[in-house]
Every structure is written in structure tokens, then in C-alpha cells.
Short mmCIF file of C-alpha atoms in Angstrom, two decimals:
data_model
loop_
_atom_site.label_atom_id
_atom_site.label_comp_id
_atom_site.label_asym_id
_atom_site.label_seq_id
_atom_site.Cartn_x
_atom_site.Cartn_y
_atom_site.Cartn_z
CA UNK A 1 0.00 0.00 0.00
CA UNK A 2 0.47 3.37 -0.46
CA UNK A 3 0.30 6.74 1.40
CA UNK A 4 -1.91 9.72 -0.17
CA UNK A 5 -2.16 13.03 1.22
CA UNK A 6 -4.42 16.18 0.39
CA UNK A 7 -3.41 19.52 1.84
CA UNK A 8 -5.74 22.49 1.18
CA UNK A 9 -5.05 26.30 2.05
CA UNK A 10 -7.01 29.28 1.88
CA UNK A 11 -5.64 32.35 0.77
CA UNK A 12 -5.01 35.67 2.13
CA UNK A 13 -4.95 37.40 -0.98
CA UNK A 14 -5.34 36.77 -4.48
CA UNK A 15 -2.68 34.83 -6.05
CA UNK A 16 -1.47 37.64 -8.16
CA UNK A 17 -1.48 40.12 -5.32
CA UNK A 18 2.63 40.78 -3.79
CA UNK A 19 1.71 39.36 -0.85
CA UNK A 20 1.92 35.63 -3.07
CA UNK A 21 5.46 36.44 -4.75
CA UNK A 22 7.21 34.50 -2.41
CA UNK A 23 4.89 31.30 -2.34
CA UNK A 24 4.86 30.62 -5.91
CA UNK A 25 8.78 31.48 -6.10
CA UNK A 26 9.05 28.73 -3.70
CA UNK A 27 7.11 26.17 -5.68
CA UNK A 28 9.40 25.03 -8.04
CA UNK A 29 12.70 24.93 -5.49
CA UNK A 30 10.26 22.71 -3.11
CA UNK A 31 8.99 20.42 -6.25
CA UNK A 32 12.44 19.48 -7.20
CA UNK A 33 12.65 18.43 -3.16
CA UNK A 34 9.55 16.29 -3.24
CA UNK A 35 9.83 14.65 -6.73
CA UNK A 36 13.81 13.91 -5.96
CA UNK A 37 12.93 12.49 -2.16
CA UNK A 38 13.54 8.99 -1.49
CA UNK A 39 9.92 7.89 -1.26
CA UNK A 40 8.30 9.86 -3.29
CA UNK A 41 5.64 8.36 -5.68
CA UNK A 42 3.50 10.89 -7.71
CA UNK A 43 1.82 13.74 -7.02
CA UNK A 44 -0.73 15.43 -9.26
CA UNK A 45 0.11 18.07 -11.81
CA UNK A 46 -1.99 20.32 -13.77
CA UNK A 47 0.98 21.49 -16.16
CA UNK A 48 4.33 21.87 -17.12
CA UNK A 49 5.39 25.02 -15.08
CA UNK A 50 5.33 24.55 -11.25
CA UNK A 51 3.31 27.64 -10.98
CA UNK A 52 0.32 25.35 -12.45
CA UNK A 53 -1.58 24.81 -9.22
CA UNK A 54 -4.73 22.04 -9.23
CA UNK A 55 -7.87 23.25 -10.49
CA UNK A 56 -10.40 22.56 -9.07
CA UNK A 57 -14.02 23.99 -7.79
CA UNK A 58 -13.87 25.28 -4.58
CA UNK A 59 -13.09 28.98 -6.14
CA UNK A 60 -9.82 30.83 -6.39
CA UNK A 61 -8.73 31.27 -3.03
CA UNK A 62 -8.05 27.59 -2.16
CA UNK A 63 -4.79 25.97 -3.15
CA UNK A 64 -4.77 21.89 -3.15
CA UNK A 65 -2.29 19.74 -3.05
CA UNK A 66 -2.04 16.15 -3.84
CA UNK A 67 0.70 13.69 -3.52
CA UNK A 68 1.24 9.88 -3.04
CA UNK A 69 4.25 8.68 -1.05
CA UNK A 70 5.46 4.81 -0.02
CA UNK A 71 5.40 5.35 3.62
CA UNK A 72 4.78 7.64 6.63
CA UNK A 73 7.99 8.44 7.41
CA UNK A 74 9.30 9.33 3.81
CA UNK A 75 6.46 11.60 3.61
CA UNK A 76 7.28 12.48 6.85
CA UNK A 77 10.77 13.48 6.28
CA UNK A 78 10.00 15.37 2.63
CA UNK A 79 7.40 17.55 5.36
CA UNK A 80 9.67 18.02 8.46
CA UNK A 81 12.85 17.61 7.38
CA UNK A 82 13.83 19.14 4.68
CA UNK A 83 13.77 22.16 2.90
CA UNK A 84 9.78 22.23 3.10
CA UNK A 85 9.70 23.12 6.54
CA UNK A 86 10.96 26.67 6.38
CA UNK A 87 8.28 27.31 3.60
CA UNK A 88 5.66 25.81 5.91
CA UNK A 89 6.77 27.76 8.57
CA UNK A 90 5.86 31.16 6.86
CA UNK A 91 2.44 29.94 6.28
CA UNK A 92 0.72 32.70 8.34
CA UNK A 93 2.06 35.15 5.83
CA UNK A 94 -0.06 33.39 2.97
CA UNK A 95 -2.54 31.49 4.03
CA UNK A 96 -5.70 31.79 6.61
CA UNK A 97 -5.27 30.10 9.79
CA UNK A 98 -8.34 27.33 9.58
CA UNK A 99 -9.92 25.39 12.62
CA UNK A 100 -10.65 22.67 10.99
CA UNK A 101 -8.24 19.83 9.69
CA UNK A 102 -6.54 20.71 5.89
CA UNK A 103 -4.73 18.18 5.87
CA UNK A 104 -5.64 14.34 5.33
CA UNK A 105 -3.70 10.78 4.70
CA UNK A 106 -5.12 7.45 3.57
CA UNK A 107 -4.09 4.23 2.19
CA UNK A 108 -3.95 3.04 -1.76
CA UNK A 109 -2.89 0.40 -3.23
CA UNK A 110 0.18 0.77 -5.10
CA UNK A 111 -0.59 2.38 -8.15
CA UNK A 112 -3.81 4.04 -7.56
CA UNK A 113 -3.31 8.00 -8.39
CA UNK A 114 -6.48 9.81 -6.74
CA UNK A 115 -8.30 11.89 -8.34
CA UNK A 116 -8.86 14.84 -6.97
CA UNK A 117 -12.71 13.46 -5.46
CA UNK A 118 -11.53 11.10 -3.64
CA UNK A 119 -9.32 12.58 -1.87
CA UNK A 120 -11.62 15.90 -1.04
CA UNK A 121 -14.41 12.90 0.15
CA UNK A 122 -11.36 11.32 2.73
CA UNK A 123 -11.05 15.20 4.08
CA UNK A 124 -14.37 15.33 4.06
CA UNK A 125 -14.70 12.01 6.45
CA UNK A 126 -11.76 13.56 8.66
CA UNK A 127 -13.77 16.76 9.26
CA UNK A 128 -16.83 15.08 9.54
CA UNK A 129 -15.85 11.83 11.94
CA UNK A 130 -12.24 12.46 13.28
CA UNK A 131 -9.33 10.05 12.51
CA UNK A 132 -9.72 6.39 11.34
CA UNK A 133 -8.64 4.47 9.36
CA UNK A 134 -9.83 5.64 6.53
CA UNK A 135 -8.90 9.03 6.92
CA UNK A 136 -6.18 10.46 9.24
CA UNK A 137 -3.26 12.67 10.10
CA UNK A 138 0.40 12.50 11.42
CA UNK A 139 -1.08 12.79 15.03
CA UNK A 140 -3.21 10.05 14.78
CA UNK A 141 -2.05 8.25 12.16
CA UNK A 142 -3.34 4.97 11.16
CA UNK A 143 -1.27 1.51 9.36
CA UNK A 144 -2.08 0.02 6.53
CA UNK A 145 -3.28 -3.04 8.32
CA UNK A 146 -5.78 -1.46 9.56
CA UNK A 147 -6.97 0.60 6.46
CA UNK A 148 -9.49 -1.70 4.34
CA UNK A 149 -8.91 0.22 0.90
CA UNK A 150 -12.89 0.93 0.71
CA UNK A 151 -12.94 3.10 -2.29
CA UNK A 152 -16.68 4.06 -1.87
CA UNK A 153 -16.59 4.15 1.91
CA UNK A 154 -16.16 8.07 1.71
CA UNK A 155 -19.02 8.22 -0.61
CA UNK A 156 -21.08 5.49 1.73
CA UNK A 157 -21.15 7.40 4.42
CA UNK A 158 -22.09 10.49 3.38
CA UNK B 1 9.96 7.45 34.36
CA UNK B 2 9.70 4.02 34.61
CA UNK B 3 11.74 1.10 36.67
CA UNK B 4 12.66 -0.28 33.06
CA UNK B 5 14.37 3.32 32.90
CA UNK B 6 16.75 3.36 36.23
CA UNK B 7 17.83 -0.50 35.66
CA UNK B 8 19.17 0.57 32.21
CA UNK B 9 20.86 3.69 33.81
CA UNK B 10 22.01 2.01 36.56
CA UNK B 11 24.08 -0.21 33.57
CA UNK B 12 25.93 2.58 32.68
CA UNK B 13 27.15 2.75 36.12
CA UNK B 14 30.60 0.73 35.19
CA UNK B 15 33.02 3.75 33.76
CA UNK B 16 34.06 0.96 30.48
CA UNK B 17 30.36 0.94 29.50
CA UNK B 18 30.24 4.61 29.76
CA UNK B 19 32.86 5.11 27.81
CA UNK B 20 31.93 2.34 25.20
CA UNK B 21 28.00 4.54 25.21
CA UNK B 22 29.50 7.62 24.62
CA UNK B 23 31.68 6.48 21.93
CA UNK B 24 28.72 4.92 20.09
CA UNK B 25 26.40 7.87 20.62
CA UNK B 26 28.78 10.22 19.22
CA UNK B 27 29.17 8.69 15.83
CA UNK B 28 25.66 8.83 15.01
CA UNK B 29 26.26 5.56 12.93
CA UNK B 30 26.63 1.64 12.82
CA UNK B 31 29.95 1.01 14.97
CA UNK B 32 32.13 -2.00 15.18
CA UNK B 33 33.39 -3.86 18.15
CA UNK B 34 36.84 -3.55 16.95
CA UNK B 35 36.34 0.00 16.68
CA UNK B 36 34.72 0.71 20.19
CA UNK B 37 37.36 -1.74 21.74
CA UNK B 38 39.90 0.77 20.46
CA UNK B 39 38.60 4.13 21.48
CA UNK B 40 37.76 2.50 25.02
CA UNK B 41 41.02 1.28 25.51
CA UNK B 42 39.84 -2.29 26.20
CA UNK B 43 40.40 -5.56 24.64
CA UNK B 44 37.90 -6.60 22.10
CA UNK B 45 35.74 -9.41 24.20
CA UNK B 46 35.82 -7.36 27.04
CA UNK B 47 34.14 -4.42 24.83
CA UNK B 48 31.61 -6.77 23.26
CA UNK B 49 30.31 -8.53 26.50
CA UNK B 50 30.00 -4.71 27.80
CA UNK B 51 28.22 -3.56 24.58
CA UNK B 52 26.00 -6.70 24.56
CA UNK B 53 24.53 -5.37 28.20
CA UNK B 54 24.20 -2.11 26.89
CA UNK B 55 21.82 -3.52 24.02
CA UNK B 56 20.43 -5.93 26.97
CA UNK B 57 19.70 -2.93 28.76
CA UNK B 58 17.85 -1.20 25.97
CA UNK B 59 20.52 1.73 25.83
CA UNK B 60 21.85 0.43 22.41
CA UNK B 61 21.12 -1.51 18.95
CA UNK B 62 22.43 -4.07 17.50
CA UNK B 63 22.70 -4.95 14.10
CA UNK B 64 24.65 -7.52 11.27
CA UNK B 65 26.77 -4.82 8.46
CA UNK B 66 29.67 -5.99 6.24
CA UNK B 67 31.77 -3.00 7.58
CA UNK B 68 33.95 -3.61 4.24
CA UNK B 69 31.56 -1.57 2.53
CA UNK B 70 31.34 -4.92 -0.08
CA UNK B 71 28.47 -6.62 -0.51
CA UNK B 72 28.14 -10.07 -2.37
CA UNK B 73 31.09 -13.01 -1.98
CA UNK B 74 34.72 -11.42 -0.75
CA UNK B 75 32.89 -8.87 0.85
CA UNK B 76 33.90 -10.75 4.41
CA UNK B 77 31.81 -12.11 6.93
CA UNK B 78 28.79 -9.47 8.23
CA UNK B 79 29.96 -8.07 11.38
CA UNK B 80 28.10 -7.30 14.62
CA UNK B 81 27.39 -3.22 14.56
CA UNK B 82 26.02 -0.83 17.37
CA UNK B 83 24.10 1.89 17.65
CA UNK B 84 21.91 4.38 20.04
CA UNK B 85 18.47 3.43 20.04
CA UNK B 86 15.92 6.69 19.05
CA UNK B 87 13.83 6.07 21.64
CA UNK B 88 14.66 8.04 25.15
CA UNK B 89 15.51 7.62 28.35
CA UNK B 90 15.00 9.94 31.20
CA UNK B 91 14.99 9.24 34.82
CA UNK B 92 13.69 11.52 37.52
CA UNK B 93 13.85 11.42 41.09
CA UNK B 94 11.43 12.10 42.74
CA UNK B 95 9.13 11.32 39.54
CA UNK B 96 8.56 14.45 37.60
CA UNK B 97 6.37 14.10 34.05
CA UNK B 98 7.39 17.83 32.47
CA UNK B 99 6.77 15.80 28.90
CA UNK B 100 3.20 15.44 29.07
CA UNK B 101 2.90 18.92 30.78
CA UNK B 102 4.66 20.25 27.63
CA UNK B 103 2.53 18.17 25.40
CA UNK B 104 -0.56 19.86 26.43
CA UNK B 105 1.06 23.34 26.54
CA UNK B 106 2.24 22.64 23.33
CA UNK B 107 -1.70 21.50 21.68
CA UNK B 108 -2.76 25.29 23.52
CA UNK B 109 -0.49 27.10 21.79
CA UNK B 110 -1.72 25.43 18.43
CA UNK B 111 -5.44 25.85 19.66
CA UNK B 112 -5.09 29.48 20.33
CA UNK B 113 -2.47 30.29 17.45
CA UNK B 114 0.15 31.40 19.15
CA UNK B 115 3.18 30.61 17.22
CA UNK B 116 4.55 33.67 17.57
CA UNK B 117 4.46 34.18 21.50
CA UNK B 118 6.03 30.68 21.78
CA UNK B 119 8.79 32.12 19.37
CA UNK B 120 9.66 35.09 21.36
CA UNK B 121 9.42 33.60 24.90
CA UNK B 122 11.76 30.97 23.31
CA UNK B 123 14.35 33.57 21.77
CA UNK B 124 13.96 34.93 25.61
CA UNK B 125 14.78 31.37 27.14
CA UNK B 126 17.82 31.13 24.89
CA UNK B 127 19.40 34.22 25.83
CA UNK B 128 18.71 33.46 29.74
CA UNK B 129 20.24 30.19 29.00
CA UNK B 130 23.43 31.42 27.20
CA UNK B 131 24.20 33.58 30.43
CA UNK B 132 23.25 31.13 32.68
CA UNK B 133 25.78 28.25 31.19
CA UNK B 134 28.03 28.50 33.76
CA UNK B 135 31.00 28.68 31.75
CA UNK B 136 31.84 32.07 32.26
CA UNK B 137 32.98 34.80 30.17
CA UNK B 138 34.38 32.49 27.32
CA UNK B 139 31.56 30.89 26.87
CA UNK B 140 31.41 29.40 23.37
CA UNK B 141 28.36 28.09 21.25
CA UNK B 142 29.72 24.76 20.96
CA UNK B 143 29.68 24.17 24.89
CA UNK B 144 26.72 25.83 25.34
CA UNK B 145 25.11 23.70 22.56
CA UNK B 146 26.88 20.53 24.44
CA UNK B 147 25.41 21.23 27.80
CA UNK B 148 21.81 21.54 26.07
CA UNK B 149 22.45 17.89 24.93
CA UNK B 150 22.37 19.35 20.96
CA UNK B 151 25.33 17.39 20.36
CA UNK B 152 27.13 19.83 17.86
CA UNK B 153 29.67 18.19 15.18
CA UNK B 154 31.08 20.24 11.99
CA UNK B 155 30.82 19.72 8.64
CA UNK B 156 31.70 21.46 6.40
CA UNK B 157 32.57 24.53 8.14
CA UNK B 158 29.45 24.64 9.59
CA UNK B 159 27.66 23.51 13.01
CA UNK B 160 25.12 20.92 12.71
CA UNK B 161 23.54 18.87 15.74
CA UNK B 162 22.80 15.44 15.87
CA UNK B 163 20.39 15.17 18.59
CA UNK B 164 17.05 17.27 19.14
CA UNK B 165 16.61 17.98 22.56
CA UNK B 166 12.53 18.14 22.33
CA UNK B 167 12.65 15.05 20.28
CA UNK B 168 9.30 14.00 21.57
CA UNK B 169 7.81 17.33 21.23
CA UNK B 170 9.11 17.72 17.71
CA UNK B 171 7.63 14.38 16.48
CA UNK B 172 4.03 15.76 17.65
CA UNK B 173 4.33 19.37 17.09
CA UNK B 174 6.99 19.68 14.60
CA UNK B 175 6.05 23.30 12.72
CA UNK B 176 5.50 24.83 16.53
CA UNK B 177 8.97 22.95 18.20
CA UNK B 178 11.22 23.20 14.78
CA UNK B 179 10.00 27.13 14.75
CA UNK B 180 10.45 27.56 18.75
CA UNK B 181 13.81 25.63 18.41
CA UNK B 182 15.25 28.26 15.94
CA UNK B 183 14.48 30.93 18.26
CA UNK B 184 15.72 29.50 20.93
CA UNK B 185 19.24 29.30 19.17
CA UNK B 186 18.77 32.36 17.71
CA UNK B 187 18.15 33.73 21.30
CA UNK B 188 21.55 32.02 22.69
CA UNK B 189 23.71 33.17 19.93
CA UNK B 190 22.01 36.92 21.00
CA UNK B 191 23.17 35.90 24.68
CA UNK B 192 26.70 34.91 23.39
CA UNK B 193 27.18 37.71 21.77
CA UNK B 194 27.66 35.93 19.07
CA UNK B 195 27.33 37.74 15.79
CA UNK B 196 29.95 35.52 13.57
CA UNK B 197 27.52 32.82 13.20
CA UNK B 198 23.51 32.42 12.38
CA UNK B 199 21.35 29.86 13.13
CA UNK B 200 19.24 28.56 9.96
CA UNK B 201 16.89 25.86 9.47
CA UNK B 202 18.43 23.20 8.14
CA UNK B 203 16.24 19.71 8.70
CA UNK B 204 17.69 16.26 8.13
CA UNK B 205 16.34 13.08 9.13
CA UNK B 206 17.40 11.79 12.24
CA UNK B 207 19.06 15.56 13.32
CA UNK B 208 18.36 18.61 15.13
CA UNK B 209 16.47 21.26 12.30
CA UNK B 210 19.22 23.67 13.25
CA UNK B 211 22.67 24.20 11.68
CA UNK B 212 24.85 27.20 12.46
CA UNK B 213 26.67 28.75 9.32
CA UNK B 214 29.08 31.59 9.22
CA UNK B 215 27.40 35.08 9.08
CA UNK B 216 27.92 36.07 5.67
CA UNK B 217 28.73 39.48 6.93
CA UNK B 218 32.29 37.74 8.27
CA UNK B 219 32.79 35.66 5.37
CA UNK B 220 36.06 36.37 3.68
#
């Protein structure tokens, strides 16, 4: 099995305002990171230039991100510890601060590339029944033993 | 702390073992017997019955590694390598739990956003702590950073630590602890007097998210 992982963000400002300049400078400098990682499987691209973000139909001030990864702690390590942390540490300075979870892991079997539905159902299942193992964070993260790979379960429960 | 905890310190009460530990710890790698035996100053057997308590006693690792570097036939017999184990160890006496108190302090920071309180109370804390490190006037970084249990090596011309102190904290909280461990540096380098040298993040599996590089103010 796999690890997937959706991150959203909300914007401050429009993503041509200044404010942005130094987010989307950082994109491609943290791509080559990710893609070169050890672990690193795929993550979903909507063209060519880094600066391509996901679209998608939640409206223009939400940023997603989508990325596959062999294990926890390779995605784990890509996050934390490496160059991706200083970026994520001047967050506040881009994006809104949100109560509720943005960020979401689940299990796929090897191969599987989510589209971008499933994974917004799995956040949805995290904001709407905490962590299991269908749906869960770093903090409470879940193994792949104990994730049956349900692909309707999101959509099941609704 | 746990009873498990003081029987595995009270192993490191003989000064070989000790020494054997400390050697180990500070490679921050697979280490031979052979090896330890020789920067102990003991005979080989004598160094691997001590090393084999120290794994007993949950201090160490052990592992099989061709220490040739070789892999396949000619590539010699695997030898029997140590290393520190991640998790901790901490004993207390009388019992004190100041990691589950900073666990929840830690999830009310996040709750109320305060990132950037934590941050300047912990830029405070460093520069207290740089006074306070008891080694006088000439205090250096490096000691300072010793005595914090940072474990400093170079590389490279600059100063990179293999141990995080709030290792615990970090795995939990890492954007809050990585940010509040910066400042923290940032505030002992400010204590020091330092200016030669900043602190950066510079995160590596396995290592402290802080390496000190030359200012580039006082770079040649």
C-alpha cells in the first residue's frame, strides 16, 4: 500500500497580489525536493510550469495539493525535514489560519493516483468523523493493516 | 519514568560501558566492536560482553553490516554493529512528568495560534540560557550547545547537531517545536554575543532542524 495526502489552504490574498510572490517562487525549489525524495511516488500536476496549481471547484482562493508517497515516514521526512519546513513555517504570511483539519492521509494500493474526489471525500470524512482508518493525520495516524482500501466508503457514508 | 528506565541507567554505572555509550552515541552511525574496543582502551571481548549489556539494557542496537563496505562473496563475513536506540531515556527522582505537561502546553499554543508568542518567549529562554551556562565569560556556542544535549559536530565549516533535545515534542508538534527551536538558538547566539555565526533551518532526518553557518557578513 500506499500513502496519499491532500493539503488544502485558503488564501489571504489573491494569487497575483505581492503578498503571493514568495509562495509561488518557492514552488518550483520545493517540487524538485519532493519529486527527488527517497519515497516519493506521484503527485498530481496540472501542467508543465510549477506555478500550475490544481484546479479545481472550490473557487480561487483555495490551493490543493495532492501527492502519493510509499510510507509515513518518507512523507514524513519530505514535510519536516527538509527544505519544506521553512516554507511551511511562513504559512501565516499566505494562508488563513483554519480550525478545521486541511490536511488528510489514507491508504492506496500501489498504483492508484487519486483523483482529486476522492481525496476531497477522505477530508471530508476527517472533518466530519475524526481520525480512522480511513482518513487520518500525522497525530493520529493509522497503518495500513488497519486501512481496508474501501474506495466508496467516503461516498457510503455520506 | 519508569523502573525499566533506572535498571538501564544504573548499567551505565561501570566507567568501560560509559565510555563504550558515549563512543557509540557520538558517531551517530553503525559502529564496530573492533572499533569501540579501540577508542575505550579495552580488549575486544571485554568491549563486546560490555556492549552486549548495553543492548540488553535497551541503551543500544544491534545490528549484522559488512563494515567492508562490499556486498556479495569477498565482501567478508557481516559483522556485529552498534548503535543508540531513538527512543529516550530519562529518569527523575522524585518522579517528575514535564513531557506530558509540555505536550498539552504545546496542543494550547496550536489551539489558540500562538506561534509567535512561543517564538519570542523561546528567543527569551535562549538568551537566559546562554548567560546562565556557567562557563563564564568564554563561553562558546559549541559548549553551550553541548550542555543543552544538541550534540554539535562540523561539517563542512558549519555547526550541525545530531540530537534534538525536544525530540518527543518535535515528532508531535513539529512546525511549533522546529520554529520555537530556531528561536531558541537564535536567542543564545544573542546571549553569546555571538554575531559571527547564524542559526538557519536546516532539517535532516534523524538531526536537530538547526545548523549554524558563518554570518555572511564575516565571510572572507
Amino acid at each position: 500500500m500506499h500513502l496519499a495526502q491532500l493539503n488544502v489552504a485558503h488564501l489571504r490574498e489573491p494569487l497575483d497580489s505581492p503578498t503571493l510572490t514568495d509562495f509561488l517562487a518557492a514552488l518550483a525549489p520545493i517540487y524538485q525536493v519532493s519529486d527527488a525524495a527517497p519515497g516519493f511516488v506521484w503527485r498530481m500536476k496540472e501542467g508543465d510550469e510549477p506555478t500550475d496549481l490544481i484546479q479545481h471547484d472550490y473557487g480561487p482562493m483555495l490551493v490543493v495539493n495532492l501527492s502519493v508517497w510509499e510510507s509515513r515516514e518518507t512523507l514524513w521526512n519530505f514535510v519536516y525535514r527538509s527544505a519544506h519546513l521553512e516554507v511551511m513555517r511562513r504559512r501565516r504570511e499566505w494562508f488563513h489560519r483554519i480550525a478545521e483539519p486541511y490536511t488528510v492521509m489514507w491508504w492506496v494500493p500501489e498504483g492508484h493516483l487519486p483523483p482529486l474526489d476522492e481525496a476531497t471525500a477522505r477530508l471530508d470524512l476527517l472533518r466530519a468523523q475524526g481520525p480512522g482508518p480511513e482518513a487520518f493525520t500525522f497525530k493520529e495516524f493509522y497503518d495500513s493493516s488497519d486501512a481496508a482500501y474501501l474506495p466508496a466508503a467516503a461516498e457510503v457514508r455520506k | 519514568m519508569t523502573s525499566d528506565d533506572l535498571e538501564s541507567m544504573s548499567v551505565l554505572g561501570d566507567p568501560v560501558r560509559r565510555a563504550l555509550y558515549r563512543f557509540v552515541a557520538e558517531q551517530g552511525r553503525d559502529v564496530g566492536r573492533n572499533e569501540a574496543a579501540e577508542a575505550a582502551g579495552v580488549q575486544r571481548t571485554l568491549a563486546a560482553h560490555h556492549l552486549d549489556k548495553l543492548v540488553e539494557a535497551g541503551l543500544l542496537e544491534s545490528g549484522f553490516k559488512r563494515l567492508s563496505g562490499r556486498a556479495g562473496p569477498g565482501g567478508g563475513r557481516p559483522a556485529k554493529v552498534y548503535r543508540r536506540v531513538r527512543e529516550e531515556r530519562s529518569v527523575s527522582l522524585p518522579p517528575r512528568d514535564y513531557r506530558t505537561l509540555a505536550l498539552v502546553l504545546a496542543e494550547t499554543v496550536d489551539l489558540l495560534g500562538g506561534e509567535e508568542k512561543a517564538e519570542e518567549a523561546a528567543r527569551r529562554a535562549g538568551k537566559r540560557l546562554a548567560g546562565s551556562s556557567g562557563a563564564g565569560e568564554a563561553a562558546d556556542l559549541v559548549e553551550v550547545l553541548r550542555g543543552r544535549g544538541y550534540e554539535p559536530y562540523e561539517e563542512d565549516g558549519r555547526v550541525r547537531l545530531r540530537n534534538c533535545p525536544f525530540h518527543v515534542l518535535a515528532e508531535s508538534h513539529p512546525l511549533l517545536v522546529c520554529s520555537m527551536n530556531l528561536a531558541l538558538c537564535e536567542g543564545m547566539l544573542a546571549g553569546l554575543g555571538e554575531t559571527g555565526v547564524a542559526a538557519t533551518l536546516d532539517p535532516r532526518p534523524g538531526e536537530c532542524c538547526v545548523a549554524f553557518t558563518p554570518s555572511k557578513t564575516n565571510v572572507d
